[in-house]
PDB file of N, CA and C and ligand atoms in Angstrom:
ATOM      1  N   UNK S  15      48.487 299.280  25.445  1.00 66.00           N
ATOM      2  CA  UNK S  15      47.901 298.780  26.711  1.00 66.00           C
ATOM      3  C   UNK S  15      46.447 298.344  26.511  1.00 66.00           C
ATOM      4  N   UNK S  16      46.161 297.124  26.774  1.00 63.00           N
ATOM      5  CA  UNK S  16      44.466 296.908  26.640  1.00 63.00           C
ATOM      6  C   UNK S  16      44.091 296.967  27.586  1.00 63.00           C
ATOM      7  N   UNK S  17      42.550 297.288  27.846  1.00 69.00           N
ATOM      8  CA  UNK S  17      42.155 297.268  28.678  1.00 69.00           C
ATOM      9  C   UNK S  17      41.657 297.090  29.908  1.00 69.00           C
ATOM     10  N   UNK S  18      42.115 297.126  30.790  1.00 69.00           N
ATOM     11  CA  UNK S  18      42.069 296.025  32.155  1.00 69.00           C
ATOM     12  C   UNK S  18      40.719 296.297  32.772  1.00 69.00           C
ATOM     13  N   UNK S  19      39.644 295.188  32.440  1.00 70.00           N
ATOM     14  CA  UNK S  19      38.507 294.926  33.637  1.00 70.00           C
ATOM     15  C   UNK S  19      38.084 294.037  34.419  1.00 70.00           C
ATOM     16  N   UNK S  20      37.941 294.546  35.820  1.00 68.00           N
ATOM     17  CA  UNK S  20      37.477 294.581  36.998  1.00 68.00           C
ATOM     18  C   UNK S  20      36.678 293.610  36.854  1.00 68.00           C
ATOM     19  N   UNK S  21      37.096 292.529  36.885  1.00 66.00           N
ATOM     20  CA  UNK S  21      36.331 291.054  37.076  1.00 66.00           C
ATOM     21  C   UNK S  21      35.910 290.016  38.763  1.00 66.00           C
ATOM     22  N   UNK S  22      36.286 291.022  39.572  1.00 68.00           N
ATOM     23  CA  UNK S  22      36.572 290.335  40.983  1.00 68.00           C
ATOM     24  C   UNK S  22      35.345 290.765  41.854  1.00 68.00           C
ATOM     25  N   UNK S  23      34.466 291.896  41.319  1.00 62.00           N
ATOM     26  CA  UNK S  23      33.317 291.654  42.212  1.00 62.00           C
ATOM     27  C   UNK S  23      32.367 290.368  41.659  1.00 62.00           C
ATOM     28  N   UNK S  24      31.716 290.504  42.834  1.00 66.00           N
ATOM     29  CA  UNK S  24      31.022 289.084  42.938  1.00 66.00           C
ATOM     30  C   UNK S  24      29.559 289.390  42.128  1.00 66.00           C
ATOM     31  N   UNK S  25      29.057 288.742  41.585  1.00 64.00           N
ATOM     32  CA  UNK S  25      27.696 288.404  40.762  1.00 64.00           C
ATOM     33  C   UNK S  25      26.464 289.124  41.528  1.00 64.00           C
ATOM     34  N   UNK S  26      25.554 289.932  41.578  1.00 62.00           N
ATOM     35  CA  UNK S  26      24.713 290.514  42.361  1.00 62.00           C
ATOM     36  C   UNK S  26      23.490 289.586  41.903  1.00 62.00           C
ATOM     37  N   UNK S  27      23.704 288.545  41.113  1.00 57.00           N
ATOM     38  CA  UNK S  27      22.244 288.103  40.783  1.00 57.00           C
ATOM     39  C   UNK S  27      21.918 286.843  41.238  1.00 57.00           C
ATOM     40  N   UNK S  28      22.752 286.538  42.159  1.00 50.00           N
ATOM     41  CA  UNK S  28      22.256 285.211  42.920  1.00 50.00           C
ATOM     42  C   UNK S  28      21.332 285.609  43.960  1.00 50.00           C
ATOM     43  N   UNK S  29      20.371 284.524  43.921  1.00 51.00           N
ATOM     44  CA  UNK S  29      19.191 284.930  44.997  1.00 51.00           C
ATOM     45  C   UNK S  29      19.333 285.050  46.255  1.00 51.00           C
ATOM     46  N   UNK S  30      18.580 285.956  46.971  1.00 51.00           N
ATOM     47  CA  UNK S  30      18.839 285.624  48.844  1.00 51.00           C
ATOM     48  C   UNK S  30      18.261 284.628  48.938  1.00 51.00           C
ATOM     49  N   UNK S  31      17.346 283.877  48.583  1.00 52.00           N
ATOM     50  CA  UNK S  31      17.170 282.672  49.289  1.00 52.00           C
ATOM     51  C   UNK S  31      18.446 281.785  49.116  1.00 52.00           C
ATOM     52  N   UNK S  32      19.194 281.877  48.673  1.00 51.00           N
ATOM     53  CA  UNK S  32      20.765 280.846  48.611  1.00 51.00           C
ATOM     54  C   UNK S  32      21.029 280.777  50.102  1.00 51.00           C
ATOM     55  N   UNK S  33      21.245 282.119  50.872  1.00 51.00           N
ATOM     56  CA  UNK S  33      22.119 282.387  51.577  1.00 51.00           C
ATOM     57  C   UNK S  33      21.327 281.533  52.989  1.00 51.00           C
ATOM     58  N   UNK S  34      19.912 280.750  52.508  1.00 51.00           N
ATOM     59  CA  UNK S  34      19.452 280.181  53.795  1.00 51.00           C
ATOM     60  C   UNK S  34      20.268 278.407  53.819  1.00 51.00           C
ATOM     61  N   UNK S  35      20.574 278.455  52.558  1.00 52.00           N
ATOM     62  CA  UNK S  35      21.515 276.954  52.669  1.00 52.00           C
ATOM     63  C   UNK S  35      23.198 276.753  52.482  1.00 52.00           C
ATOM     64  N   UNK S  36      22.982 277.867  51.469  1.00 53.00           N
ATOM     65  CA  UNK S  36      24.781 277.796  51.155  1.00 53.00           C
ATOM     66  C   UNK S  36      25.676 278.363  52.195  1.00 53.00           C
ATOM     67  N   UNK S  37      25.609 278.111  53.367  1.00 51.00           N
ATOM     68  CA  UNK S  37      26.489 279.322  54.443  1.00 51.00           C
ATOM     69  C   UNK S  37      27.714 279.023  53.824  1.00 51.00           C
ATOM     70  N   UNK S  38      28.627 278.234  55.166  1.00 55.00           N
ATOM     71  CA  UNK S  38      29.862 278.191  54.753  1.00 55.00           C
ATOM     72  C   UNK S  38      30.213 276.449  55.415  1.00 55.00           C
ATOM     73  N   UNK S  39      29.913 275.574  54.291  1.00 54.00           N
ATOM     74  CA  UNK S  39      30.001 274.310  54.698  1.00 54.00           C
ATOM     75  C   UNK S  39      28.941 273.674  55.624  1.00 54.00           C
ATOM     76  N   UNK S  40      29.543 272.982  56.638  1.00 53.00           N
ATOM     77  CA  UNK S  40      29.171 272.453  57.240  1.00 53.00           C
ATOM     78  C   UNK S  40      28.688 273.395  58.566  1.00 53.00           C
ATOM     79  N   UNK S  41      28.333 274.514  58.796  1.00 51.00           N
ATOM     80  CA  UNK S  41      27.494 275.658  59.492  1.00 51.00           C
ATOM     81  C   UNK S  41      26.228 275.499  59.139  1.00 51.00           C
ATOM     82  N   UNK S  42      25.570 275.050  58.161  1.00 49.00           N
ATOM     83  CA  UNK S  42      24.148 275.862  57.510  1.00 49.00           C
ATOM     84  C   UNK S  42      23.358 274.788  57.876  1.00 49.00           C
ATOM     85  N   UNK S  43      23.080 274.181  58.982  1.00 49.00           N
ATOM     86  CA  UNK S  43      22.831 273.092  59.283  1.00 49.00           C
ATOM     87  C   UNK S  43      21.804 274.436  60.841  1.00 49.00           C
ATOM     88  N   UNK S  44      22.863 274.799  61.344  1.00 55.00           N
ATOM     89  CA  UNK S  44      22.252 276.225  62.618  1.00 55.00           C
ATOM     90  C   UNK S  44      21.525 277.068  62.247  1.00 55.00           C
ATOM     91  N   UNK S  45      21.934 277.582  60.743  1.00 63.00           N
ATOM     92  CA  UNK S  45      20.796 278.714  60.410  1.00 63.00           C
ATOM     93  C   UNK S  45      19.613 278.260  60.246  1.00 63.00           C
ATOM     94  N   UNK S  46      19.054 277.332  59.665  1.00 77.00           N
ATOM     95  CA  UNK S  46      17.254 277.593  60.127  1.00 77.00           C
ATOM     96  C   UNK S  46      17.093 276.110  59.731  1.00 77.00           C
ATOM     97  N   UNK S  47      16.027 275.481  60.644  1.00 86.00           N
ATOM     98  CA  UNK S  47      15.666 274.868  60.461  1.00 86.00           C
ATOM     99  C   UNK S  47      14.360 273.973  60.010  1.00 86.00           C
ATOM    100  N   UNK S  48      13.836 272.989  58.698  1.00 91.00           N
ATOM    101  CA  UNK S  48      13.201 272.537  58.648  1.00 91.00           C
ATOM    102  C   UNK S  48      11.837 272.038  59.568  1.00 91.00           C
ATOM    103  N   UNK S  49      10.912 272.059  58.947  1.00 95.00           N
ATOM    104  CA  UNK S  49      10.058 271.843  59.960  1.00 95.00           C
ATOM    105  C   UNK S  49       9.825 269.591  59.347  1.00 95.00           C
ATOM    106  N   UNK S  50      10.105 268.840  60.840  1.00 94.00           N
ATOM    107  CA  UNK S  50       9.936 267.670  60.271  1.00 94.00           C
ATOM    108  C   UNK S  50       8.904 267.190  59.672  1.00 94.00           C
ATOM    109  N   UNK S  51       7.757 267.850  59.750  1.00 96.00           N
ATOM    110  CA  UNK S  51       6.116 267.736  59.475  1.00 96.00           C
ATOM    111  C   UNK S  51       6.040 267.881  57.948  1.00 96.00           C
ATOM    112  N   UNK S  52       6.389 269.100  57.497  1.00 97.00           N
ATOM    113  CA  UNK S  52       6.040 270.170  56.541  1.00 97.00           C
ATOM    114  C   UNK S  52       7.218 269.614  55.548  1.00 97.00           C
ATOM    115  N   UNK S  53       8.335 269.579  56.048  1.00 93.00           N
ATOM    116  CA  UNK S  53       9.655 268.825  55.084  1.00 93.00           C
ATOM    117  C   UNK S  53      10.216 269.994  54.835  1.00 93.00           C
ATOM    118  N   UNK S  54      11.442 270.259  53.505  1.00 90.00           N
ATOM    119  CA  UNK S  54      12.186 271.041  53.784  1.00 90.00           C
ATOM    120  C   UNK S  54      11.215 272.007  52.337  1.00 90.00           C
ATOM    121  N   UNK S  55      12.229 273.342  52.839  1.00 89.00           N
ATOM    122  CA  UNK S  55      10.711 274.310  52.539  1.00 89.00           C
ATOM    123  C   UNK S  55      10.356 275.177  53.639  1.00 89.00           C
ATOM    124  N   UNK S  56      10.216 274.655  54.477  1.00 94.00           N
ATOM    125  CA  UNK S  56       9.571 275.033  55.954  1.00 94.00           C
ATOM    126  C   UNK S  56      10.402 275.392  56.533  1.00 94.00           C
ATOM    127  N   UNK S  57      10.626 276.824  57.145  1.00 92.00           N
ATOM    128  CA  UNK S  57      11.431 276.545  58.224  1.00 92.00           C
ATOM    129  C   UNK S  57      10.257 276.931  59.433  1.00 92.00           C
ATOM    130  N   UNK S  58      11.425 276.208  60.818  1.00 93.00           N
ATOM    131  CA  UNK S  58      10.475 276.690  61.830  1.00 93.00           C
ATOM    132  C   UNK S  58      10.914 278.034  62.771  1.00 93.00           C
ATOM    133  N   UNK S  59       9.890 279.003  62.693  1.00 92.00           N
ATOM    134  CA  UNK S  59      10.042 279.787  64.142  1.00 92.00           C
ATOM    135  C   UNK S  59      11.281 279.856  64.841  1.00 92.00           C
ATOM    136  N   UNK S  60      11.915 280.806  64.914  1.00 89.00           N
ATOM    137  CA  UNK S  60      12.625 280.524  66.554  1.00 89.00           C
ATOM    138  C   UNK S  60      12.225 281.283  67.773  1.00 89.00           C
ATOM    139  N   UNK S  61      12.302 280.495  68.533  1.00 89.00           N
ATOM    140  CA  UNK S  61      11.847 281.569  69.729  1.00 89.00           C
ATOM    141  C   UNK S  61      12.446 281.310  70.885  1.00 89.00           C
ATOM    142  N   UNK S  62      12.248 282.240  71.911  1.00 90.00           N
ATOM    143  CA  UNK S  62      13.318 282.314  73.100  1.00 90.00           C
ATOM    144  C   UNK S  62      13.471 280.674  73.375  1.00 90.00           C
ATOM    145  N   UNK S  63      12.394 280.066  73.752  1.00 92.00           N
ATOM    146  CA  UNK S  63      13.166 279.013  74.408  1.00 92.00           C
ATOM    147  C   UNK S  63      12.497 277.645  73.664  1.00 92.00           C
ATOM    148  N   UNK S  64      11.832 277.976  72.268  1.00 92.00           N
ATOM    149  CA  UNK S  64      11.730 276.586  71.672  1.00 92.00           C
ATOM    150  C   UNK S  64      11.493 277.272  70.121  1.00 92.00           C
ATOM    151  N   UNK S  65      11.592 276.042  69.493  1.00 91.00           N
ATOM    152  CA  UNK S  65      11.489 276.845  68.046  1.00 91.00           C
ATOM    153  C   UNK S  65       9.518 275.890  67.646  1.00 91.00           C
ATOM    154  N   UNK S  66       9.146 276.635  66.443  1.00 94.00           N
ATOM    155  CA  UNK S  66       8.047 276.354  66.450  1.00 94.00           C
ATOM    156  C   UNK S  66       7.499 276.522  64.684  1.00 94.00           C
ATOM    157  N   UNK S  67       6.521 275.700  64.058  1.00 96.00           N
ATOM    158  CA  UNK S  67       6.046 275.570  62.819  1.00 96.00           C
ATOM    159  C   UNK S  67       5.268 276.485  62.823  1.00 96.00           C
ATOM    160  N   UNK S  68       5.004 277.451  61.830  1.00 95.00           N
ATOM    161  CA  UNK S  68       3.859 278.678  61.641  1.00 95.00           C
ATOM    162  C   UNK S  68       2.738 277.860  60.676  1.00 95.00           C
ATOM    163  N   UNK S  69       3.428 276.630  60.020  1.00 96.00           N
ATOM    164  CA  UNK S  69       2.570 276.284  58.780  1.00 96.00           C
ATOM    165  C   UNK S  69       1.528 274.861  59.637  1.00 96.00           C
ATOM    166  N   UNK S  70       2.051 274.002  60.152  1.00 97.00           N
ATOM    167  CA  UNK S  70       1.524 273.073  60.691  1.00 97.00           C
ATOM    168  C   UNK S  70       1.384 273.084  62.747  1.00 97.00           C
ATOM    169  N   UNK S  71       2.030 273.617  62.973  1.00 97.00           N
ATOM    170  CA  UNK S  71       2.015 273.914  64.571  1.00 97.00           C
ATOM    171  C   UNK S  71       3.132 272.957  65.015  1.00 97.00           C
ATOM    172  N   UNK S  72       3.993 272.458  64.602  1.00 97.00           N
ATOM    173  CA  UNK S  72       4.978 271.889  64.884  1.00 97.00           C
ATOM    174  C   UNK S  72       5.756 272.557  66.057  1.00 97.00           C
ATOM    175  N   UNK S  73       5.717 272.374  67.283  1.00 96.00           N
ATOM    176  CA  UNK S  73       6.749 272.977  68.194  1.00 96.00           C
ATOM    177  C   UNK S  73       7.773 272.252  68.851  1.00 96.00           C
ATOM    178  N   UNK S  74       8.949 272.478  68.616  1.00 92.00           N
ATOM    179  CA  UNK S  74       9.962 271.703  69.692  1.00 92.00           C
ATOM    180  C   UNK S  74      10.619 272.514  70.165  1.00 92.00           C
ATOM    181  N   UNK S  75      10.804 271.914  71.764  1.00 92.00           N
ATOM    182  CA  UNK S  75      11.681 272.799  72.797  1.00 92.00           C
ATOM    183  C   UNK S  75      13.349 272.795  73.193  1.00 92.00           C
ATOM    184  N   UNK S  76      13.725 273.857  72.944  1.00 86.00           N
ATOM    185  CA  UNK S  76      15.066 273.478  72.723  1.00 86.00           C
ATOM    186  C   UNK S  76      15.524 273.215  74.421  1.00 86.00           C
ATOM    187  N   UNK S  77      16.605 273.066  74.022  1.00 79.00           N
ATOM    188  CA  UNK S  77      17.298 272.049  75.633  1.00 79.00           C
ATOM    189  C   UNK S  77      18.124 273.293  75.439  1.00 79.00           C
ATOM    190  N   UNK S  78      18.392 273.565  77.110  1.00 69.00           N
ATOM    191  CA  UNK S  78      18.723 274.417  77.446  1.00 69.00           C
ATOM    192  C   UNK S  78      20.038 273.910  78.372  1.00 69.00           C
ATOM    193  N   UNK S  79      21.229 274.926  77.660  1.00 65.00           N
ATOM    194  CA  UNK S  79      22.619 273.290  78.299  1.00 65.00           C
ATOM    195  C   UNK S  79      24.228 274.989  78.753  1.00 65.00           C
TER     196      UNK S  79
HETATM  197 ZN1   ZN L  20       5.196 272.248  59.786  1.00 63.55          ZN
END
């Protein structure tokens, strides 16, 4: 019998910053967004009722629907 190894966990050495672009397809577009000023890199703020740039002051107000 040779030895059988456990090849199915997943890699622990990919970075958390992945997980701000790679979601799952076409989703990762909601998780955070760019600041248009600053370019990508940036994300902006979210906040209750607008999201906002910490780096340049970029604020836009989200629509409320
Ligand atoms: Zn900015």
């Amino acid at each position: 019998m040779a030895d059988k190894k456990k090849s199915a966990a997943p890699k622990k050495e990919a970075s958390a910053k992945k997980n701000y672009y790679s979601v799952n397809g076409d989703k990762l577009e909601r998780v955070k967004r760019n600041c248009p000023k600053c370019g990508p890199g940036v994300f902006l703020a979210e906040h209750k009722d607008r999201v906002s740039c910490g780096k340049c002051g970029y604020t836009e107000f989200k629509n409320k629907n």
